[in-house]
Structures are given as C-alpha cells and as structure tokens.
C-alpha cells in the first residue's frame, strides 16, 4: 500500500484529499502544520508528500528545502494558491517535483499523484528514500560511485564499511540493535559476533566524525545499540 504524507492546514481540504486518496487504497498520514509535516517527513517512510505552501509553523517551501537538505528524496507535490506564479518557480527550485494550483479538480490531483509515483523509482521497501549523493556534516556519500568524500577528499572505505554506512543512512533516526545491524548490513552466510558491529562502528566514526570519541552522527544508545542522526 502506498503511503502519502499530506501537509495541509485547511481542514476541509485535508479531509477532502485524504478521503479521496483513501478511497483508492492509499494510506494517508496528515499534518496540519509545517513543523509536524517536517517531523513526519524526516522520520517515516512515504511514497509521496503533498505539501501545502502556506502553513502555520513553517511554510511549505521551507519544509521542502529542509527535507531535501536532509536527504529525503520522496517525490513532493506542492499545493499552491491561485496566482502564486513566483512561488511555483521557487517551489521547483527548492526541490519540489511538481505543483498544483488550488482550486483543482480531484481527478487532476489523482493524475499528478499517479504520474509522480510512476516516475519515482526504485520502489521503497520500508526505508526512507535517500538522495544520491547524500550529505551530512562535511561528508558526501556517493551511492552510485560507491565513494565517500570528506570535505571533497575521498575516504578509504571497505565494501563492508560502505554497506554499514548505507544501512545507517537508510534507517537514520532509528535506534538499531546490534542484531538488526548485522541482519541489515552483513550477508546472511556470514555470522559475525555482535562485537563486530562495535568494531565497525568505531572504524566508521574515525572516518566520518570530527571527534570520534564524541560522535555527533553515530550515537551509542546505551543498552540498545546505535542511532545515526546525520
Ligand atoms: Ca494553507
């Protein structure tokens, strides 16, 4: 089932859109402010984000820009008011994929949504869609090239360490147990000890943290495991 995040403060509009989407089988999560929309968009996987422009808390442009800056690559359809020509241009520049002007016919909305979902690939498997390259701090992760740069300089990464970093990025914000990390970043035929995770996390910290002993990105969650917050 496709999951859609709807960020819209007009209650009537939010109900109309979410009812329509639900009636054709989408799962809709709604947020009535930009702040809530951003929080949800950063912490949960969605297939599509519908983002109103004028919102309390934080406007749609700022939410869109921040989602992109933090590496969320989920397709975003901006909902703008009639006559906001300038905003449309800015919206696309901050990383929205398409825009639709209110008032719109629901059939038009559904067509745009389906087009964006078709274009979005690959299908996400319960993880956040992440941008390529993905940046945090002064680190740039290039998935296609299998490269990690720090301040523009390539870092030494073994394939295993790269997979581990990819796994952390895909699950950022989540507290992960050592056993989950082993399941996600090691192949099923190798059965390393959980201590292996600690060793690899230490190596990862030496590469991506400014102060490996006082990590900002790869946090230890005492008694549980690790959490990546880049
Ligand atoms: Ca609004």
PDB file of C-alpha atoms and ligand atoms in Angstrom:
ATOM      1  CA  UNK A   1       0.000   0.000   0.000  1.00  0.00           C
ATOM      2  CA  UNK A   2       1.335   3.441  -0.941  1.00  0.00           C
ATOM      3  CA  UNK A   3       1.836   5.830   1.941  1.00  0.00           C
ATOM      4  CA  UNK A   4       1.158   9.521   1.399  1.00  0.00           C
ATOM      5  CA  UNK A   5       2.014  12.363   3.759  1.00  0.00           C
ATOM      6  CA  UNK A   6      -0.468  15.227   3.419  1.00  0.00           C
ATOM      7  CA  UNK A   7       0.640  18.518   4.945  1.00  0.00           C
ATOM      8  CA  UNK A   8      -2.356  20.837   4.781  1.00  0.00           C
ATOM      9  CA  UNK A   9      -3.788  23.195   7.395  1.00  0.00           C
ATOM     10  CA  UNK A  10      -7.204  23.776   5.829  1.00  0.00           C
ATOM     11  CA  UNK A  11      -9.264  21.092   7.496  1.00  0.00           C
ATOM     12  CA  UNK A  12     -11.874  20.823   4.746  1.00  0.00           C
ATOM     13  CA  UNK A  13      -9.220  20.477   2.073  1.00  0.00           C
ATOM     14  CA  UNK A  14      -7.283  17.927   4.149  1.00  0.00           C
ATOM     15  CA  UNK A  15     -10.393  15.791   4.660  1.00  0.00           C
ATOM     16  CA  UNK A  16     -11.392  16.001   1.008  1.00  0.00           C
ATOM     17  CA  UNK A  17      -7.946  14.942  -0.226  1.00  0.00           C
ATOM     18  CA  UNK A  18      -7.372  12.212   2.331  1.00  0.00           C
ATOM     19  CA  UNK A  19     -10.846  10.710   1.761  1.00  0.00           C
ATOM     20  CA  UNK A  20     -10.242  10.617  -1.955  1.00  0.00           C
ATOM     21  CA  UNK A  21      -6.813   9.008  -1.566  1.00  0.00           C
ATOM     22  CA  UNK A  22      -8.073   6.502   0.983  1.00  0.00           C
ATOM     23  CA  UNK A  23     -10.951   5.542  -1.334  1.00  0.00           C
ATOM     24  CA  UNK A  24      -8.467   4.357  -3.955  1.00  0.00           C
ATOM     25  CA  UNK A  25      -6.302   2.484  -1.489  1.00  0.00           C
ATOM     26  CA  UNK A  26      -3.632   4.932  -0.327  1.00  0.00           C
ATOM     27  CA  UNK A  27      -2.674   5.158   3.302  1.00  0.00           C
ATOM     28  CA  UNK A  28      -2.710   8.835   4.276  1.00  0.00           C
ATOM     29  CA  UNK A  29      -0.965  10.469   7.212  1.00  0.00           C
ATOM     30  CA  UNK A  30      -1.932  14.116   7.737  1.00  0.00           C
ATOM     31  CA  UNK A  31      -0.126  17.016   9.351  1.00  0.00           C
ATOM     32  CA  UNK A  32      -1.721  20.438   9.906  1.00  0.00           C
ATOM     33  CA  UNK A  33       1.466  22.459  10.316  1.00  0.00           C
ATOM     34  CA  UNK A  34       4.807  22.730   8.574  1.00  0.00           C
ATOM     35  CA  UNK A  35       6.601  21.735  11.760  1.00  0.00           C
ATOM     36  CA  UNK A  36       4.649  18.485  12.088  1.00  0.00           C
ATOM     37  CA  UNK A  37       4.963  17.808   8.374  1.00  0.00           C
ATOM     38  CA  UNK A  38       8.732  18.152   8.534  1.00  0.00           C
ATOM     39  CA  UNK A  39       8.989  15.931  11.591  1.00  0.00           C
ATOM     40  CA  UNK A  40       6.923  13.187   9.949  1.00  0.00           C
ATOM     41  CA  UNK A  41       8.674  13.519   6.604  1.00  0.00           C
ATOM     42  CA  UNK A  42      12.054  13.089   8.274  1.00  0.00           C
ATOM     43  CA  UNK A  43      11.118  10.184  10.485  1.00  0.00           C
ATOM     44  CA  UNK A  44       8.778   7.958   8.476  1.00  0.00           C
ATOM     45  CA  UNK A  45       8.951   6.459   5.011  1.00  0.00           C
ATOM     46  CA  UNK A  46       6.442   7.810   2.462  1.00  0.00           C
ATOM     47  CA  UNK A  47       5.961   7.225  -1.226  1.00  0.00           C
ATOM     48  CA  UNK A  48       4.747  10.771  -1.808  1.00  0.00           C
ATOM     49  CA  UNK A  49       4.413  14.055   0.053  1.00  0.00           C
ATOM     50  CA  UNK A  50       1.625  16.552  -0.678  1.00  0.00           C
ATOM     51  CA  UNK A  51       2.769  19.874   0.672  1.00  0.00           C
ATOM     52  CA  UNK A  52       0.645  22.982   1.002  1.00  0.00           C
ATOM     53  CA  UNK A  53       2.512  26.250   0.523  1.00  0.00           C
ATOM     54  CA  UNK A  54       1.031  28.431   3.262  1.00  0.00           C
ATOM     55  CA  UNK A  55       1.179  26.613   6.569  1.00  0.00           C
ATOM     56  CA  UNK A  56       1.403  27.594  10.212  1.00  0.00           C
ATOM     57  CA  UNK A  57       4.733  26.961  11.905  1.00  0.00           C
ATOM     58  CA  UNK A  58       6.871  26.609   8.831  1.00  0.00           C
ATOM     59  CA  UNK A  59       5.828  27.239   5.237  1.00  0.00           C
ATOM     60  CA  UNK A  60       5.847  24.619   2.507  1.00  0.00           C
ATOM     61  CA  UNK A  61       8.957  25.979   0.801  1.00  0.00           C
ATOM     62  CA  UNK A  62      10.958  25.793   3.982  1.00  0.00           C
ATOM     63  CA  UNK A  63       9.686  22.262   4.711  1.00  0.00           C
ATOM     64  CA  UNK A  64      10.566  21.172   1.186  1.00  0.00           C
ATOM     65  CA  UNK A  65      14.016  22.728   1.308  1.00  0.00           C
ATOM     66  CA  UNK A  66      14.772  21.145   4.674  1.00  0.00           C
ATOM     67  CA  UNK A  67      13.565  17.685   3.598  1.00  0.00           C
ATOM     68  CA  UNK A  68      15.848  17.834   0.567  1.00  0.00           C
ATOM     69  CA  UNK A  69      18.754  19.214   2.567  1.00  0.00           C
ATOM     70  CA  UNK A  70      18.382  16.298   4.988  1.00  0.00           C
ATOM     71  CA  UNK A  71      18.436  13.846   2.118  1.00  0.00           C
ATOM     72  CA  UNK A  72      14.760  12.881   1.824  1.00  0.00           C
ATOM     73  CA  UNK A  73      14.190  12.157  -1.879  1.00  0.00           C
ATOM     74  CA  UNK A  74      10.481  11.296  -1.685  1.00  0.00           C
ATOM     75  CA  UNK A  75       8.519  12.944  -4.522  1.00  0.00           C
ATOM     76  CA  UNK A  76       6.906  16.192  -3.374  1.00  0.00           C
ATOM     77  CA  UNK A  77       3.827  17.739  -4.946  1.00  0.00           C
ATOM     78  CA  UNK A  78       3.352  21.329  -3.809  1.00  0.00           C
ATOM     79  CA  UNK A  79      -0.145  22.735  -3.492  1.00  0.00           C
ATOM     80  CA  UNK A  80      -0.139  26.429  -4.232  1.00  0.00           C
ATOM     81  CA  UNK A  81      -2.840  29.079  -4.258  1.00  0.00           C
ATOM     82  CA  UNK A  82      -4.152  30.652  -7.427  1.00  0.00           C
ATOM     83  CA  UNK A  83      -1.770  33.267  -8.814  1.00  0.00           C
ATOM     84  CA  UNK A  84       1.328  32.230  -6.863  1.00  0.00           C
ATOM     85  CA  UNK A  85       3.412  32.199 -10.035  1.00  0.00           C
ATOM     86  CA  UNK A  86       6.623  33.180  -8.309  1.00  0.00           C
ATOM     87  CA  UNK A  87       6.106  30.563  -5.637  1.00  0.00           C
ATOM     88  CA  UNK A  88       5.795  27.813  -8.223  1.00  0.00           C
ATOM     89  CA  UNK A  89       9.194  28.617  -9.629  1.00  0.00           C
ATOM     90  CA  UNK A  90      10.747  28.825  -6.184  1.00  0.00           C
ATOM     91  CA  UNK A  91       8.994  25.598  -5.194  1.00  0.00           C
ATOM     92  CA  UNK A  92      10.610  23.696  -8.006  1.00  0.00           C
ATOM     93  CA  UNK A  93      13.953  25.262  -7.214  1.00  0.00           C
ATOM     94  CA  UNK A  94      13.867  24.109  -3.582  1.00  0.00           C
ATOM     95  CA  UNK A  95      13.281  20.554  -4.693  1.00  0.00           C
ATOM     96  CA  UNK A  96       9.565  20.012  -5.284  1.00  0.00           C
ATOM     97  CA  UNK A  97       8.799  17.665  -8.180  1.00  0.00           C
ATOM     98  CA  UNK A  98       5.547  19.203  -9.301  1.00  0.00           C
ATOM     99  CA  UNK A  99       2.945  21.723  -8.223  1.00  0.00           C
ATOM    100  CA  UNK A 100      -0.779  22.016  -8.462  1.00  0.00           C
ATOM    101  CA  UNK A 101      -2.762  25.224  -8.152  1.00  0.00           C
ATOM    102  CA  UNK A 102      -5.807  25.426  -5.891  1.00  0.00           C
ATOM    103  CA  UNK A 103      -8.637  25.063  -6.544  1.00  0.00           C
ATOM    104  CA  UNK A 104      -8.108  21.870  -8.511  1.00  0.00           C
ATOM    105  CA  UNK A 105     -10.306  19.008  -9.604  1.00  0.00           C
ATOM    106  CA  UNK A 106      -9.596  15.797  -7.687  1.00  0.00           C
ATOM    107  CA  UNK A 107      -9.206  13.943 -10.967  1.00  0.00           C
ATOM    108  CA  UNK A 108      -6.310  16.302 -11.773  1.00  0.00           C
ATOM    109  CA  UNK A 109      -4.776  15.735  -8.346  1.00  0.00           C
ATOM    110  CA  UNK A 110      -5.011  11.962  -8.763  1.00  0.00           C
ATOM    111  CA  UNK A 111      -3.411  12.140 -12.205  1.00  0.00           C
ATOM    112  CA  UNK A 112      -0.455  14.151 -10.866  1.00  0.00           C
ATOM    113  CA  UNK A 113      -0.029  11.791  -7.930  1.00  0.00           C
ATOM    114  CA  UNK A 114      -0.039   8.728 -10.133  1.00  0.00           C
ATOM    115  CA  UNK A 115       2.444  10.315 -12.533  1.00  0.00           C
ATOM    116  CA  UNK A 116       4.833  11.131  -9.682  1.00  0.00           C
ATOM    117  CA  UNK A 117       4.538   7.650  -8.202  1.00  0.00           C
ATOM    118  CA  UNK A 118       5.243   6.088 -11.583  1.00  0.00           C
ATOM    119  CA  UNK A 119       8.321   8.228 -12.021  1.00  0.00           C
ATOM    120  CA  UNK A 120       9.647   7.503  -8.561  1.00  0.00           C
ATOM    121  CA  UNK A 121      11.987   4.559  -8.632  1.00  0.00           C
ATOM    122  CA  UNK A 122      13.093   2.252  -7.239  1.00  0.00           C
ATOM    123  CA  UNK A 123      10.108   1.291  -5.077  1.00  0.00           C
ATOM    124  CA  UNK A 124      10.932   1.872  -1.441  1.00  0.00           C
ATOM    125  CA  UNK A 125      10.928  -1.118   0.847  1.00  0.00           C
ATOM    126  CA  UNK A 126      10.000   0.491   4.097  1.00  0.00           C
ATOM    127  CA  UNK A 127      13.113   2.635   4.253  1.00  0.00           C
ATOM    128  CA  UNK A 128      13.347   6.356   3.739  1.00  0.00           C
ATOM    129  CA  UNK A 129      14.154   7.290   0.169  1.00  0.00           C
ATOM    130  CA  UNK A 130      17.554   8.882   0.229  1.00  0.00           C
ATOM    131  CA  UNK A 131      19.248  11.234  -2.137  1.00  0.00           C
ATOM    132  CA  UNK A 132      22.363  10.349  -4.091  1.00  0.00           C
ATOM    133  CA  UNK A 133      24.745  11.872  -3.158  1.00  0.00           C
ATOM    134  CA  UNK A 134      23.764  12.014   0.475  1.00  0.00           C
ATOM    135  CA  UNK A 135      25.415  14.666   2.636  1.00  0.00           C
ATOM    136  CA  UNK A 136      25.872  15.124   6.349  1.00  0.00           C
ATOM    137  CA  UNK A 137      28.427  17.320   8.120  1.00  0.00           C
ATOM    138  CA  UNK A 138      31.302  17.613   5.653  1.00  0.00           C
ATOM    139  CA  UNK A 139      30.698  14.070   4.390  1.00  0.00           C
ATOM    140  CA  UNK A 140      29.330  13.260   0.954  1.00  0.00           C
ATOM    141  CA  UNK A 141      28.228   9.686   0.239  1.00  0.00           C
ATOM    142  CA  UNK A 142      28.005   8.793  -3.460  1.00  0.00           C
ATOM    143  CA  UNK A 143      25.987   5.609  -3.694  1.00  0.00           C
ATOM    144  CA  UNK A 144      26.286   5.100  -7.400  1.00  0.00           C
ATOM    145  CA  UNK A 145      30.048   5.512  -7.405  1.00  0.00           C
ATOM    146  CA  UNK A 146      30.424   3.722  -4.037  1.00  0.00           C
ATOM    147  CA  UNK A 147      32.527   6.597  -2.742  1.00  0.00           C
ATOM    148  CA  UNK A 148      32.648   8.633   0.415  1.00  0.00           C
ATOM    149  CA  UNK A 149      34.230  12.062   0.418  1.00  0.00           C
ATOM    150  CA  UNK A 150      35.169  14.227   3.348  1.00  0.00           C
ATOM    151  CA  UNK A 151      35.461  17.925   2.506  1.00  0.00           C
ATOM    152  CA  UNK A 152      35.856  16.807  -1.102  1.00  0.00           C
ATOM    153  CA  UNK A 153      38.629  14.274  -0.399  1.00  0.00           C
ATOM    154  CA  UNK A 154      37.954  10.540  -0.937  1.00  0.00           C
ATOM    155  CA  UNK A 155      37.982   8.368   2.181  1.00  0.00           C
ATOM    156  CA  UNK A 156      39.133   4.747   2.395  1.00  0.00           C
ATOM    157  CA  UNK A 157      36.066   2.540   2.694  1.00  0.00           C
ATOM    158  CA  UNK A 158      35.890  -1.236   2.509  1.00  0.00           C
ATOM    159  CA  UNK A 159      32.743  -2.653   0.858  1.00  0.00           C
ATOM    160  CA  UNK A 160      31.557  -3.822   4.289  1.00  0.00           C
ATOM    161  CA  UNK A 161      32.007  -0.409   5.845  1.00  0.00           C
ATOM    162  CA  UNK A 162      30.213   1.214   2.926  1.00  0.00           C
ATOM    163  CA  UNK A 163      27.249  -1.166   3.345  1.00  0.00           C
ATOM    164  CA  UNK A 164      27.165  -0.362   7.039  1.00  0.00           C
ATOM    165  CA  UNK A 165      27.068   3.359   6.353  1.00  0.00           C
ATOM    166  CA  UNK A 166      24.359   2.851   3.743  1.00  0.00           C
ATOM    167  CA  UNK A 167      22.305   0.866   6.259  1.00  0.00           C
ATOM    168  CA  UNK A 168      22.637   3.590   8.896  1.00  0.00           C
ATOM    169  CA  UNK A 169      21.616   6.289   6.406  1.00  0.00           C
ATOM    170  CA  UNK A 170      18.594   4.272   5.267  1.00  0.00           C
ATOM    171  CA  UNK A 171      17.489   3.929   8.875  1.00  0.00           C
ATOM    172  CA  UNK A 172      18.544   7.275  10.205  1.00  0.00           C
ATOM    173  CA  UNK A 173      16.771   8.435  13.303  1.00  0.00           C
ATOM    174  CA  UNK A 174      16.028   4.843  14.330  1.00  0.00           C
ATOM    175  CA  UNK A 175      17.644   3.159  17.288  1.00  0.00           C
ATOM    176  CA  UNK A 176      19.060  -0.070  15.882  1.00  0.00           C
ATOM    177  CA  UNK A 177      20.022  -3.160  17.859  1.00  0.00           C
ATOM    178  CA  UNK A 178      23.326  -4.839  17.028  1.00  0.00           C
ATOM    179  CA  UNK A 179      21.421  -7.875  15.764  1.00  0.00           C
ATOM    180  CA  UNK A 180      19.369  -5.669  13.397  1.00  0.00           C
ATOM    181  CA  UNK A 181      22.537  -4.030  12.100  1.00  0.00           C
ATOM    182  CA  UNK A 182      24.098  -7.448  11.469  1.00  0.00           C
ATOM    183  CA  UNK A 183      20.962  -8.596   9.637  1.00  0.00           C
ATOM    184  CA  UNK A 184      20.863  -5.453   7.529  1.00  0.00           C
ATOM    185  CA  UNK A 185      24.490  -4.824   6.642  1.00  0.00           C
ATOM    186  CA  UNK A 186      26.109  -8.263   6.657  1.00  0.00           C
ATOM    187  CA  UNK A 187      25.374 -11.059   4.224  1.00  0.00           C
ATOM    188  CA  UNK A 188      23.279 -13.922   5.635  1.00  0.00           C
ATOM    189  CA  UNK A 189      26.049 -16.503   5.128  1.00  0.00           C
ATOM    190  CA  UNK A 190      28.487 -14.716   7.397  1.00  0.00           C
ATOM    191  CA  UNK A 191      27.581 -14.941  11.051  1.00  0.00           C
ATOM    192  CA  UNK A 192      29.831 -12.485  12.847  1.00  0.00           C
ATOM    193  CA  UNK A 193      29.660 -11.808  16.562  1.00  0.00           C
ATOM    194  CA  UNK A 194      27.755  -8.748  17.696  1.00  0.00           C
ATOM    195  CA  UNK A 195      31.065  -7.310  18.852  1.00  0.00           C
ATOM    196  CA  UNK A 196      31.913  -6.975  15.128  1.00  0.00           C
ATOM    197  CA  UNK A 197      29.338  -4.203  14.883  1.00  0.00           C
ATOM    198  CA  UNK A 198      31.095  -2.212  17.599  1.00  0.00           C
ATOM    199  CA  UNK A 199      34.422  -2.567  15.827  1.00  0.00           C
ATOM    200  CA  UNK A 200      32.984  -1.425  12.502  1.00  0.00           C
ATOM    201  CA  UNK A 201      31.113   1.472  14.098  1.00  0.00           C
ATOM    202  CA  UNK A 202      34.408   2.593  15.625  1.00  0.00           C
ATOM    203  CA  UNK A 203      36.037   2.487  12.179  1.00  0.00           C
ATOM    204  CA  UNK A 204      33.123   4.386  10.703  1.00  0.00           C
ATOM    205  CA  UNK A 205      33.389   7.044  13.401  1.00  0.00           C
ATOM    206  CA  UNK A 206      37.094   7.501  12.667  1.00  0.00           C
ATOM    207  CA  UNK A 207      36.150   8.364   9.106  1.00  0.00           C
ATOM    208  CA  UNK A 208      33.014  10.474   9.411  1.00  0.00           C
ATOM    209  CA  UNK A 209      33.169  12.090  12.854  1.00  0.00           C
ATOM    210  CA  UNK A 210      35.144  15.224  13.640  1.00  0.00           C
ATOM    211  CA  UNK A 211      35.807  13.827  17.123  1.00  0.00           C
ATOM    212  CA  UNK A 212      35.353  10.027  17.000  1.00  0.00           C
ATOM    213  CA  UNK A 213      35.264   9.798  20.801  1.00  0.00           C
ATOM    214  CA  UNK A 214      32.464  12.377  20.956  1.00  0.00           C
ATOM    215  CA  UNK A 215      30.299  11.367  17.989  1.00  0.00           C
ATOM    216  CA  UNK A 216      27.694  13.725  16.575  1.00  0.00           C
ATOM    217  CA  UNK A 217      26.267  11.418  13.904  1.00  0.00           C
ATOM    218  CA  UNK A 218      26.761   7.831  15.018  1.00  0.00           C
ATOM    219  CA  UNK A 219      25.403   7.773  18.520  1.00  0.00           C
ATOM    220  CA  UNK A 220      25.619   4.971  21.046  1.00  0.00           C
ATOM    221  CA  UNK A 221      22.278   4.172  22.636  1.00  0.00           C
ATOM    222  CA  UNK A 222      23.334   2.546  25.868  1.00  0.00           C
ATOM    223  CA  UNK A 223      21.806  -0.862  26.441  1.00  0.00           C
ATOM    224  CA  UNK A 224      20.337  -0.990  22.878  1.00  0.00           C
ATOM    225  CA  UNK A 225      22.726  -0.296  20.047  1.00  0.00           C
ATOM    226  CA  UNK A 226      23.276   2.662  17.751  1.00  0.00           C
ATOM    227  CA  UNK A 227      21.456   5.525  16.122  1.00  0.00           C
ATOM    228  CA  UNK A 228      22.566   7.549  13.109  1.00  0.00           C
ATOM    229  CA  UNK A 229      21.359  11.144  13.127  1.00  0.00           C
ATOM    230  CA  UNK A 230      23.154  12.692  10.125  1.00  0.00           C
TER     231      UNK A 230
HETATM  232 CA1  LIG B   1      -2.689  26.578   3.765  1.00  0.00          CA
END
